[in-house]
PDB file of C-alpha atoms and ligand atoms in Angstrom:
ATOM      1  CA  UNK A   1     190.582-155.692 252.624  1.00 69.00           C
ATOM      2  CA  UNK A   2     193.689-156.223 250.739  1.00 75.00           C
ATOM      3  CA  UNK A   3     194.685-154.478 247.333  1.00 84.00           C
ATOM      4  CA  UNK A   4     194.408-157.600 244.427  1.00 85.00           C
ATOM      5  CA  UNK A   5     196.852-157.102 241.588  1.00 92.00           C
ATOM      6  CA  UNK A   6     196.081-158.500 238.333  1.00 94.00           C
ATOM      7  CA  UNK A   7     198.880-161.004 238.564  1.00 95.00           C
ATOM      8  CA  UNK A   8     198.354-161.954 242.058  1.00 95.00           C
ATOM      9  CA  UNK A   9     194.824-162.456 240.650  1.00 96.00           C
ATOM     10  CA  UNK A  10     196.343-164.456 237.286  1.00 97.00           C
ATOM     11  CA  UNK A  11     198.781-166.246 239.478  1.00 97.00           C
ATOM     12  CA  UNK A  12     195.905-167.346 241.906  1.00 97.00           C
ATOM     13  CA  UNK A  13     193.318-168.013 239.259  1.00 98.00           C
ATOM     14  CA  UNK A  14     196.077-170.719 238.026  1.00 97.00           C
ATOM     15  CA  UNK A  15     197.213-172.295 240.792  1.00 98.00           C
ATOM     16  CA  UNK A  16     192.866-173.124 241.649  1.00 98.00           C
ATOM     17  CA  UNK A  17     192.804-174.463 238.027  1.00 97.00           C
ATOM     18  CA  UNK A  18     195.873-176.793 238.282  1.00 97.00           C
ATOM     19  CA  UNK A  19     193.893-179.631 240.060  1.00 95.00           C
ATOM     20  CA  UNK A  20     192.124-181.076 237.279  1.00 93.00           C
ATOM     21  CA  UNK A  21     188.942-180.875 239.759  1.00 93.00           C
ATOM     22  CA  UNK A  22     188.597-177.111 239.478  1.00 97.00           C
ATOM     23  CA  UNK A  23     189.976-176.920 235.916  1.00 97.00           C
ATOM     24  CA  UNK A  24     185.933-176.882 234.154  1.00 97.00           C
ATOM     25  CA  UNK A  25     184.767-174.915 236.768  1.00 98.00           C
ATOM     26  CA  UNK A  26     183.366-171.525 234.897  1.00 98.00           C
ATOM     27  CA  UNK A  27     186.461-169.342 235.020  1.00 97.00           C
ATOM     28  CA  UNK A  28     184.240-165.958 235.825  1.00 96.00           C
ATOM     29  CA  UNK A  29     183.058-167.381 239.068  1.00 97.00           C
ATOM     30  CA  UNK A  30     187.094-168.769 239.757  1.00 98.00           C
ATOM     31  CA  UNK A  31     187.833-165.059 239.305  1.00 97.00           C
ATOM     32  CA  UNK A  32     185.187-164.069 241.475  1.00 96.00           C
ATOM     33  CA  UNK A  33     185.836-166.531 244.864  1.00 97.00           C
ATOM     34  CA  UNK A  34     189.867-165.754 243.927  1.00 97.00           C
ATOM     35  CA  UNK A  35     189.166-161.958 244.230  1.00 96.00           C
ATOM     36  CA  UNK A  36     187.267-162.496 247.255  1.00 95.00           C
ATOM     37  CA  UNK A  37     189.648-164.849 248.807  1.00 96.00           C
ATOM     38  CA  UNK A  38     192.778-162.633 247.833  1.00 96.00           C
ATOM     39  CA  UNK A  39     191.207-159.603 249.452  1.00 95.00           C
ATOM     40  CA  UNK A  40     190.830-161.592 252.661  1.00 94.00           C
ATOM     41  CA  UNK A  41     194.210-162.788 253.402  1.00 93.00           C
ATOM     42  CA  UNK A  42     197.583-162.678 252.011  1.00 90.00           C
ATOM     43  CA  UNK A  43     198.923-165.884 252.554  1.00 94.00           C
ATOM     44  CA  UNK A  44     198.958-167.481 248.834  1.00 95.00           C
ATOM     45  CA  UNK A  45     198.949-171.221 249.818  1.00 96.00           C
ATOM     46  CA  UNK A  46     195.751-170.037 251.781  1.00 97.00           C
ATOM     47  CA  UNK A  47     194.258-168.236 249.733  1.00 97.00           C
ATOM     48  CA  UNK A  48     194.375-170.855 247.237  1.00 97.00           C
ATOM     49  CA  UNK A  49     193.108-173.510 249.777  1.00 97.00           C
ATOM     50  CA  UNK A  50     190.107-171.218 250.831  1.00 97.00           C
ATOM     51  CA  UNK A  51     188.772-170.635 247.527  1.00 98.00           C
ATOM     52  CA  UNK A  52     189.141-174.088 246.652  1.00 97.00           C
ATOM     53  CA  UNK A  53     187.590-175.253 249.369  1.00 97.00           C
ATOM     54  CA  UNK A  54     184.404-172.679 248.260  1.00 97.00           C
ATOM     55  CA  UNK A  55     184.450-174.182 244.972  1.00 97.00           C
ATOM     56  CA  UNK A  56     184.500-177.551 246.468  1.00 97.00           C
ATOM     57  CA  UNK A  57     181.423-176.843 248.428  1.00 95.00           C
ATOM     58  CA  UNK A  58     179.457-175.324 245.795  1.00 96.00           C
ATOM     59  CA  UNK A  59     179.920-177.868 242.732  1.00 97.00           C
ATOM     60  CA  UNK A  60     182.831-180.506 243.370  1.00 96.00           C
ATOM     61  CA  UNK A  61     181.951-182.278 246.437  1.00 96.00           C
ATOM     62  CA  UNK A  62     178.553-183.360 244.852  1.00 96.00           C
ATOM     63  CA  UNK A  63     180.176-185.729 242.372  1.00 96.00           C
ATOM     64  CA  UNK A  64     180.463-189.457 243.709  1.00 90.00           C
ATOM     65  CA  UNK A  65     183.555-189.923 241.279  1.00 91.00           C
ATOM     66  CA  UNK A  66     184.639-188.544 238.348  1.00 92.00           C
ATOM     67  CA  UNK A  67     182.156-188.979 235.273  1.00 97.00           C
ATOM     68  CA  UNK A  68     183.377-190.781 232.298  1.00 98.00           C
ATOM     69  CA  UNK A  69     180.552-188.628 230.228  1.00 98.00           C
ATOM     70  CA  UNK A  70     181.577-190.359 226.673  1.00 98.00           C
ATOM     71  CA  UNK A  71     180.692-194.084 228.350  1.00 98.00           C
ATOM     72  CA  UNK A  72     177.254-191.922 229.268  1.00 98.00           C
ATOM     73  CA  UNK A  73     176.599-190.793 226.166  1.00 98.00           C
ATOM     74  CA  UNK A  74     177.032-194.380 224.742  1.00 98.00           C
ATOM     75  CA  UNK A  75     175.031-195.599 227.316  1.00 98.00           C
ATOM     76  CA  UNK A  76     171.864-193.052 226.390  1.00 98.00           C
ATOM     77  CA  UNK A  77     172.464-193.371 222.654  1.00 97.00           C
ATOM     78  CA  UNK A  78     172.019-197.482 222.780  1.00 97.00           C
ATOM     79  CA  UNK A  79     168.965-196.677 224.912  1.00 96.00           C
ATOM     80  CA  UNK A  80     165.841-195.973 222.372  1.00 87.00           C
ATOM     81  CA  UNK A  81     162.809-197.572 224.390  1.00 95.00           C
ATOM     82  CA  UNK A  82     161.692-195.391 227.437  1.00 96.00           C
ATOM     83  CA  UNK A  83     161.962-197.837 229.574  1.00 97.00           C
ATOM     84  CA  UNK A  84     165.966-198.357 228.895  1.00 97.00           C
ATOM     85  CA  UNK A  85     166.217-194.820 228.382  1.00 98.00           C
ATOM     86  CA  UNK A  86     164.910-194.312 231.777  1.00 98.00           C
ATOM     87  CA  UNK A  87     166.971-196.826 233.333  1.00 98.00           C
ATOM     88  CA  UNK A  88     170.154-195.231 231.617  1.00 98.00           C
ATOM     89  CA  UNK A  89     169.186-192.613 232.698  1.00 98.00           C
ATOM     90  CA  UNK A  90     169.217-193.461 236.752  1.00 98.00           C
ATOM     91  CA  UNK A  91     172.328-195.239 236.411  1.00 98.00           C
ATOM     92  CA  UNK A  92     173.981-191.710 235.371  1.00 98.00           C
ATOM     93  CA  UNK A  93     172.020-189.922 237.568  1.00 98.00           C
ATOM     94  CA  UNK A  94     173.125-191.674 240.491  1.00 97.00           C
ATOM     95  CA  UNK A  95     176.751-190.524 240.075  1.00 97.00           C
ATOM     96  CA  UNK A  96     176.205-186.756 241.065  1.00 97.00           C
ATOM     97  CA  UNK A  97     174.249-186.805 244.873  1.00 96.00           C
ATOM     98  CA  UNK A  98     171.877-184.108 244.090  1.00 96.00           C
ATOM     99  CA  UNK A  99     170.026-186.484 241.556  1.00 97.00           C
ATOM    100  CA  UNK A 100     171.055-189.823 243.132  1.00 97.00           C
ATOM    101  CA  UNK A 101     169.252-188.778 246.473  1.00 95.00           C
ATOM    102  CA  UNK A 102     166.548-187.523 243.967  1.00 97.00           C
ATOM    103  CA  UNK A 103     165.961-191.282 242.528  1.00 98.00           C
ATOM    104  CA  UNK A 104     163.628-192.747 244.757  1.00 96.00           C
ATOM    105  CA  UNK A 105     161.216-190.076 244.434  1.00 97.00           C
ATOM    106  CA  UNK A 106     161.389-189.513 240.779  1.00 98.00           C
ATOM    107  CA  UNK A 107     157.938-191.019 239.789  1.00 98.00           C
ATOM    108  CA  UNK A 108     156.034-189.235 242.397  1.00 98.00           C
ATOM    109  CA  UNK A 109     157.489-186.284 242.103  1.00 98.00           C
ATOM    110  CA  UNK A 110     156.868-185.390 238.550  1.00 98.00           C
ATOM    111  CA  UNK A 111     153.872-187.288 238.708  1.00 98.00           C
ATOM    112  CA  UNK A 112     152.994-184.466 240.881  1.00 98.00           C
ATOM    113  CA  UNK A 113     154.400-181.602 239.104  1.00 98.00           C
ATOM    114  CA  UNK A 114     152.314-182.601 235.915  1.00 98.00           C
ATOM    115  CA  UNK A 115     148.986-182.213 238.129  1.00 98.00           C
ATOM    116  CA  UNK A 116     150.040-178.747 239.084  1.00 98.00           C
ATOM    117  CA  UNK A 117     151.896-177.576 235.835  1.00 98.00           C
ATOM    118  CA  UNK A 118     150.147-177.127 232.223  1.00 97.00           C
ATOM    119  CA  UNK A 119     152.767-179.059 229.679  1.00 97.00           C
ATOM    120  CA  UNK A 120     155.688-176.853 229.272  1.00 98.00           C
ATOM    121  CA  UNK A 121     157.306-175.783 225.759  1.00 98.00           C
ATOM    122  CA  UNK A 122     160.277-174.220 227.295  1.00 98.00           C
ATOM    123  CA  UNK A 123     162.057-174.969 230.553  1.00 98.00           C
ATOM    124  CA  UNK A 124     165.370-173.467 232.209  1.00 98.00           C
ATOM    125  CA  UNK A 125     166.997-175.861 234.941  1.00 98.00           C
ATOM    126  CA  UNK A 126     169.111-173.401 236.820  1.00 98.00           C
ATOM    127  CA  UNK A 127     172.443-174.534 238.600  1.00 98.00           C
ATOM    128  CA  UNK A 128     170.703-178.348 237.159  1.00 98.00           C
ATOM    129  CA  UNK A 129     173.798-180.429 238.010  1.00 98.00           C
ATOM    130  CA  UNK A 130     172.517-184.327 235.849  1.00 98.00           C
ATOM    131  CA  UNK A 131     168.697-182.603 236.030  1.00 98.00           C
ATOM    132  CA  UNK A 132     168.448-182.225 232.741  1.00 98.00           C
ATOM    133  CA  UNK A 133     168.313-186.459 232.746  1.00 98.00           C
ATOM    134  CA  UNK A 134     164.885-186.252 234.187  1.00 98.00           C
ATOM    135  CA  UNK A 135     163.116-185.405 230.930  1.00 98.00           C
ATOM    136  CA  UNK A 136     161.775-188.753 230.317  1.00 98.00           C
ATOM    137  CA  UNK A 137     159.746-187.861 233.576  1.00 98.00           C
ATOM    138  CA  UNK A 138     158.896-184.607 232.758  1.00 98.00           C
ATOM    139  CA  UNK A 139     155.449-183.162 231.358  1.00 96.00           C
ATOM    140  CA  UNK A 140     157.001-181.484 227.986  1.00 98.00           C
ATOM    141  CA  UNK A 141     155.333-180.297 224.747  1.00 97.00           C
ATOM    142  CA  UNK A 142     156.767-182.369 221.994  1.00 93.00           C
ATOM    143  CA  UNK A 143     158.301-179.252 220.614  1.00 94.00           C
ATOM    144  CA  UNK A 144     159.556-177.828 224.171  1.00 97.00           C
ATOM    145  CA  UNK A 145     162.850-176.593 224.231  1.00 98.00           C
ATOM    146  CA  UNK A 146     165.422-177.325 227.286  1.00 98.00           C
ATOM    147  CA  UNK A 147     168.044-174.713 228.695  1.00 98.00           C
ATOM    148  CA  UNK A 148     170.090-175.726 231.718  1.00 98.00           C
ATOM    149  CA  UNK A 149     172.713-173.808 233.002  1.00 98.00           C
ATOM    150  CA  UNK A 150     175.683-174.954 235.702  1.00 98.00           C
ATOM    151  CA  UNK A 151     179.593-173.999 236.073  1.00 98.00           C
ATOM    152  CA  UNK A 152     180.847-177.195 234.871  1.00 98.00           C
ATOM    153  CA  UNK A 153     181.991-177.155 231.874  1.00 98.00           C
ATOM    154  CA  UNK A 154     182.263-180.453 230.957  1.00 98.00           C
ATOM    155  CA  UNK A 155     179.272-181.842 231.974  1.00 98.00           C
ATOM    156  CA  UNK A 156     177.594-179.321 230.002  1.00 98.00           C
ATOM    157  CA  UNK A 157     179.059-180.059 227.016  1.00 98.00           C
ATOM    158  CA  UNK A 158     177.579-183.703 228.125  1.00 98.00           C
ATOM    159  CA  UNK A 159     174.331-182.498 228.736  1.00 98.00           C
ATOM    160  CA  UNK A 160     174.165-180.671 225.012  1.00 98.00           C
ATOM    161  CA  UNK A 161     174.439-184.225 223.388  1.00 98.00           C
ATOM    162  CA  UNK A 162     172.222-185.742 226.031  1.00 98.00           C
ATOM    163  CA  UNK A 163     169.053-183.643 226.001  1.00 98.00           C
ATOM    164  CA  UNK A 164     168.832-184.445 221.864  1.00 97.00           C
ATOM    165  CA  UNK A 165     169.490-187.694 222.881  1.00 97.00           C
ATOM    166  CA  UNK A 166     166.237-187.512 225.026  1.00 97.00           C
ATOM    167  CA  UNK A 167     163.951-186.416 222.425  1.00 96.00           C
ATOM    168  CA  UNK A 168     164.416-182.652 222.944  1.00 97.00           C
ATOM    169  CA  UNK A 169     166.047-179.036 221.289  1.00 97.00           C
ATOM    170  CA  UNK A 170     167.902-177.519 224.213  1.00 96.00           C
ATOM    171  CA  UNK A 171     170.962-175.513 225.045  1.00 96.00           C
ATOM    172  CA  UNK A 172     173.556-176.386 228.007  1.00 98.00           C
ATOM    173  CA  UNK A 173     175.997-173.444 229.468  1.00 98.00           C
ATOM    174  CA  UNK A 174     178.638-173.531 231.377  1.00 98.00           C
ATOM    175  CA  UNK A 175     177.815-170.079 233.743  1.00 98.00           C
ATOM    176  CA  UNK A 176     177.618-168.978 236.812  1.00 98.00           C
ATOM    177  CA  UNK A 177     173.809-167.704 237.515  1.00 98.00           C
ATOM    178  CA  UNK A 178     174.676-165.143 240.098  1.00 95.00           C
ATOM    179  CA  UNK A 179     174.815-162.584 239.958  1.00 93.00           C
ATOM    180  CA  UNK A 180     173.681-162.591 236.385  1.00 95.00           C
ATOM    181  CA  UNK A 181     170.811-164.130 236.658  1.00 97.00           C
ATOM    182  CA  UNK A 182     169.825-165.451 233.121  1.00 97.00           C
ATOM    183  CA  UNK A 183     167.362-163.377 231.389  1.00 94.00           C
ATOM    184  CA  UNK A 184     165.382-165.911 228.887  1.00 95.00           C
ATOM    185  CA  UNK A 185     161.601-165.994 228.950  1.00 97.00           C
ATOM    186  CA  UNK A 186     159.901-169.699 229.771  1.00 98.00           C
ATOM    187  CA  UNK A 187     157.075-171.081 231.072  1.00 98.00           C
ATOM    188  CA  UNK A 188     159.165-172.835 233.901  1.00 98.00           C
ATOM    189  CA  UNK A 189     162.008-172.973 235.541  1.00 98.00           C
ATOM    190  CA  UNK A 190     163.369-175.347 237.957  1.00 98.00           C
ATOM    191  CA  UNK A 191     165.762-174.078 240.979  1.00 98.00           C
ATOM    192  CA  UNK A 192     166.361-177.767 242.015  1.00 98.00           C
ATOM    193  CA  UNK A 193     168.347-177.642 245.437  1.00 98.00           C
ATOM    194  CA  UNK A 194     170.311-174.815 244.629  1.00 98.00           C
ATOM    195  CA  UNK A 195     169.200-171.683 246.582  1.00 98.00           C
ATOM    196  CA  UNK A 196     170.727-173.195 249.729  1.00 94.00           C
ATOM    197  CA  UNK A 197     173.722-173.902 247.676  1.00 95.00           C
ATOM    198  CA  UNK A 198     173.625-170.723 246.000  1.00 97.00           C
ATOM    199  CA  UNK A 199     173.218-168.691 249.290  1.00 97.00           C
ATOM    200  CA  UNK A 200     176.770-169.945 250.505  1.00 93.00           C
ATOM    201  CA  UNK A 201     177.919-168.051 247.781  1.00 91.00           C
ATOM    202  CA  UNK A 202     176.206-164.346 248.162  1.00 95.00           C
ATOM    203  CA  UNK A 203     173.067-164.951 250.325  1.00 96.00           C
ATOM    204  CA  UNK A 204     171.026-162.832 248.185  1.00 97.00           C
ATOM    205  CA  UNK A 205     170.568-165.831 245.548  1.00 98.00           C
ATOM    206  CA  UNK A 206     167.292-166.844 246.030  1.00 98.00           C
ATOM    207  CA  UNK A 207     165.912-163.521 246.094  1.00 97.00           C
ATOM    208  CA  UNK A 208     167.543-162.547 242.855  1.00 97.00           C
ATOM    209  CA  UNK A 209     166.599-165.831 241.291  1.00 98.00           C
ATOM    210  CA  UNK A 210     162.877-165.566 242.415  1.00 98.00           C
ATOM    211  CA  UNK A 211     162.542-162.151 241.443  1.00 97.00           C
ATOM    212  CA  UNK A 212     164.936-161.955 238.208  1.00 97.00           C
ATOM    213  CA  UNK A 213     164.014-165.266 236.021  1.00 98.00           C
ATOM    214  CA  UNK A 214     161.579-164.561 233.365  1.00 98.00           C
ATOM    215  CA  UNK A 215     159.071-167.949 234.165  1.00 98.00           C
ATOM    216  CA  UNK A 216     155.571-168.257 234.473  1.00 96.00           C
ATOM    217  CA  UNK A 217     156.426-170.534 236.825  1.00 98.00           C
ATOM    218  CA  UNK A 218     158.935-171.565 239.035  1.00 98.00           C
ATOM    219  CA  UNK A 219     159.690-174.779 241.082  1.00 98.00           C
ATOM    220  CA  UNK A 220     162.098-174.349 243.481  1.00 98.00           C
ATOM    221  CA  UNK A 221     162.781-177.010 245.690  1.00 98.00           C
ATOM    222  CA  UNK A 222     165.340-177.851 248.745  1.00 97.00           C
ATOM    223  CA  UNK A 223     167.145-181.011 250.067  1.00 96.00           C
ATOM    224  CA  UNK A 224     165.911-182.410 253.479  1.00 94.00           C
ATOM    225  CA  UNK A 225     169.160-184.114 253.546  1.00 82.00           C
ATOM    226  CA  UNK A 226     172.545-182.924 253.658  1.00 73.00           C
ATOM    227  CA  UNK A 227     175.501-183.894 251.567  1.00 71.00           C
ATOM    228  CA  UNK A 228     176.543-186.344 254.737  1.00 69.00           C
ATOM    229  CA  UNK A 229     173.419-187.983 254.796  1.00 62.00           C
ATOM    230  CA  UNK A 230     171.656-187.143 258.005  1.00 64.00           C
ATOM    231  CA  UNK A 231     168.637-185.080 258.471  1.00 73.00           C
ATOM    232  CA  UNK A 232     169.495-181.774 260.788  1.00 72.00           C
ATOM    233  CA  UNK A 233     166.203-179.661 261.147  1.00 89.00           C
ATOM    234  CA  UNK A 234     166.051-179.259 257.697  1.00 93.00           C
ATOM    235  CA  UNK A 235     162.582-178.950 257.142  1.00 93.00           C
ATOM    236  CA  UNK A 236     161.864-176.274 259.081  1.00 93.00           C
ATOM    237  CA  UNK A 237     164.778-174.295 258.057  1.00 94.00           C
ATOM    238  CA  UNK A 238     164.397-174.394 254.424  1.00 96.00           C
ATOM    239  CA  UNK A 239     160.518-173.938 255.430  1.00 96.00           C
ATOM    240  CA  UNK A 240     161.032-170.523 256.776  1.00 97.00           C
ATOM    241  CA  UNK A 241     163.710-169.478 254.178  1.00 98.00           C
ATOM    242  CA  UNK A 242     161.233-169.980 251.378  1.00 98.00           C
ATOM    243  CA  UNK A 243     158.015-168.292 253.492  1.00 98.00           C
ATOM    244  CA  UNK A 244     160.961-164.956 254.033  1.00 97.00           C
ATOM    245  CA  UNK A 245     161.624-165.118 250.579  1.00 98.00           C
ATOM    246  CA  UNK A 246     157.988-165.154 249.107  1.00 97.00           C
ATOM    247  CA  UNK A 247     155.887-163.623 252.243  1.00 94.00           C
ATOM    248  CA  UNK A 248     155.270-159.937 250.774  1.00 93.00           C
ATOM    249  CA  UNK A 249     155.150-160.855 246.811  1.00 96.00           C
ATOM    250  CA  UNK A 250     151.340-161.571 245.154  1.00 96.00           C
ATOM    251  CA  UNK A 251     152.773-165.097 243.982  1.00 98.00           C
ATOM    252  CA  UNK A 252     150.932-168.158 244.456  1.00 98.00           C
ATOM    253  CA  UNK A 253     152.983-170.592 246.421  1.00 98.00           C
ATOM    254  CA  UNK A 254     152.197-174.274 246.639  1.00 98.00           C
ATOM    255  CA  UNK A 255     154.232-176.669 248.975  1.00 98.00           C
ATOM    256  CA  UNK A 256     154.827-180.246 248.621  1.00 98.00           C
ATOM    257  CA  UNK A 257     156.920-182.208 251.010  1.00 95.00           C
ATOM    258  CA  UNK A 258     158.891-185.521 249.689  1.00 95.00           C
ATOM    259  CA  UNK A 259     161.448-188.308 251.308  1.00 92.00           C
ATOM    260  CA  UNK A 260     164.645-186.277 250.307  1.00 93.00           C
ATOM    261  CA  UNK A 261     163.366-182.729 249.282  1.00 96.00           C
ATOM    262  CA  UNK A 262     161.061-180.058 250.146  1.00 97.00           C
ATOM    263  CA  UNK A 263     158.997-178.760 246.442  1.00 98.00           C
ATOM    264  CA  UNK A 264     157.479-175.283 246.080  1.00 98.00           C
ATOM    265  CA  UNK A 265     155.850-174.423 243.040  1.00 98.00           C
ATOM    266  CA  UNK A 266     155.644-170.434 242.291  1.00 98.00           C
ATOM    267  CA  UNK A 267     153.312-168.879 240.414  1.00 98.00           C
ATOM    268  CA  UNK A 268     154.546-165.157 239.510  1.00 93.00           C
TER     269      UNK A 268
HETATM  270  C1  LIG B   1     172.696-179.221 245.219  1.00 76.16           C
HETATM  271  S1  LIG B   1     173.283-179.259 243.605  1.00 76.16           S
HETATM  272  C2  LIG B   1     171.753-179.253 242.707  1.00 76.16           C
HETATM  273  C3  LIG B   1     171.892-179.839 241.341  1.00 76.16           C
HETATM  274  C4  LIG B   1     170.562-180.029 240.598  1.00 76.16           C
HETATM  275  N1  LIG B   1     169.808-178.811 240.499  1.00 76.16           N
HETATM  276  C5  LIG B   1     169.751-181.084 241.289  1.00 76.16           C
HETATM  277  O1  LIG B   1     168.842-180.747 242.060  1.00 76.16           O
HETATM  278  O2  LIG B   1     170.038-182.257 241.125  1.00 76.16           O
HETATM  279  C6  LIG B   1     173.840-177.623 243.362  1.00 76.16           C
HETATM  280  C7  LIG B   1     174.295-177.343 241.940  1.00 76.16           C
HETATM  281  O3  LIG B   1     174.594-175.963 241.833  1.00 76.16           O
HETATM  282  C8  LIG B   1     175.679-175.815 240.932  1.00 76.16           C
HETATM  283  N2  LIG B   1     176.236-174.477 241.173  1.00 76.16           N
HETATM  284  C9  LIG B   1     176.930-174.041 242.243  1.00 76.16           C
HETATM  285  N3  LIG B   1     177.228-172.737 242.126  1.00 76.16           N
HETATM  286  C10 LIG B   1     176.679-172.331 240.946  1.00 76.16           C
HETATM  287  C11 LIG B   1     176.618-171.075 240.266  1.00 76.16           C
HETATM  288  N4  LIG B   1     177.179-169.979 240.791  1.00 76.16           N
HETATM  289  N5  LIG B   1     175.978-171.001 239.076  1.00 76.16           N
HETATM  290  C12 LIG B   1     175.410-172.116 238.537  1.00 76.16           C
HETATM  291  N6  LIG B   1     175.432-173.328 239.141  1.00 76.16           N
HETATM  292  C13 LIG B   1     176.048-173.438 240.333  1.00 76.16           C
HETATM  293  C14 LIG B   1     176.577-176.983 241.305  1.00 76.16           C
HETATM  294  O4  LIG B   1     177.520-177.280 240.314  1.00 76.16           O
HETATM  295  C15 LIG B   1     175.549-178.093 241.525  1.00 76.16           C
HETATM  296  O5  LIG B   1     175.287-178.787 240.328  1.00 76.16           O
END
């Protein structure tokens, strides 16, 4: 492990944030994967590479193309009707892969989660990516208030103006949720696809989000299909992380298995 001055750190911290791709990122967790990176080699052209390359994995290489988020917002504030506002909706969705491979299912799925969930007056949509666009499908008090929480910083600041724009009080941040998990109370909270992601980055995620977020409930779900599109065993993988992760706790666990993703709901 190598010594990491403060200016090698400054210096490094920089040079990640000078492509305009990295530049919203949330600077703590640039800090973080810089420190890391720094400590593992000295080379700064790698170092730089390497931690860009983490970042890229984590957040950046799930966006199709780069969001023009005020032609969104225009787009959700001409939509008033459900049924535009839903179709707005998709069309913004579909720009981020997480919720674009998420489309086709969209109905069923929280057509489902409604049967297994009472309404909820508080949510938090952890590492929720465009998420927080599924509202209009989700089983919410009228007075239910929305937090969702990812590292870019712009498309939070999108998502602020968006979830009013869907009918509901809510707070986005720009964070990263590991390790400080966040700490506020609701009755559920979604971990959409990310504990896979979120395991690439310390693999005790899951297990800190699981145990750490204050939620009655929890739904927690993985991708059965990776970033390139094919299907790799993915079922029984993410199968057997989630039965290690919940096999000696007194939670109720229900399982649901979809086209794209594998749904647990947890009830602590
Ligand atoms: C597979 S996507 C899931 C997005 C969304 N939950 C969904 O299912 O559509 C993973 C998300 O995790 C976010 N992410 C990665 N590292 C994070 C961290 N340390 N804290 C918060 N969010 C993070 C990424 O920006 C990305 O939006």
């Amino acid at each position: 492990m190598n010594y990491v001055s403060p200016e090698a750190l400054a210096a490094t911290i920089t040079a990640i944030q000078q492509n305009k791709q990295y530049a919203t990122i949330d600077a703590n967790l640039v800090e973080r994967i810089a420190r890391e990176e720094l400590a593992k080699r000295t080379n700064k052209k790698e170092v730089v590479k390497h931690a860009r390359s983490r970042l890229r994995q984590a957040g950046t290489a799930y966006f199709k193309r780069q969001i023009n988020y005020q032609r969104a917002l225009e787009q959700l504030q001409t939509a008033t009707a459900l049924d535009t506002q839903k179709a707005a909706c998709r069309d913004i969705m579909a720009l981020h892969t997480s919720t674009a491979e998420r489309l086709d299912i969209l109905d069923d799925l929280f057509a489902t989660l409604s049967q297994h969930l009472p309404p909820a007056t508080s949510v938090l949509d952890i590492a929720c990516g465009l998420n927080p666009l599924t509202i209009p499908w989700q089983s919410l008090e009228k007075d239910a208030t929305y937090y969702a929480v990812d590292i870019f910083a712009d498309m939070m600041q999108f998502l602020s103006k968006a979830i009013p724009l869907l009918g509901r009080t809510g707070q986005a941040t720009a964070a990263s949720v590991i390790p400080d998990v966040p700490i506020s109370t609701v009755d559920v909270a979604y971990i959409f696809k990310a504990i896979s992601c979120l395991e690439q980055l310390d693999p005790n995620a899951g297990e800190l989000l699981l145990h750490g977020l204050n939620a009655k409930h929890i739904v927690a779900t993985f991708p059965l299909q990776s970033l390139g599109g094919r299907k790799k065993g993915m079922l029984n993988t993410y199968q057997a992380r989630m039965a290690t992760l919940t096999h000696d706790q007194p939670w109720t666990v229900k399982e649901f298995i979809f086209n794209t993703e594998l749904v647990y709901i947890i009830e602590k």
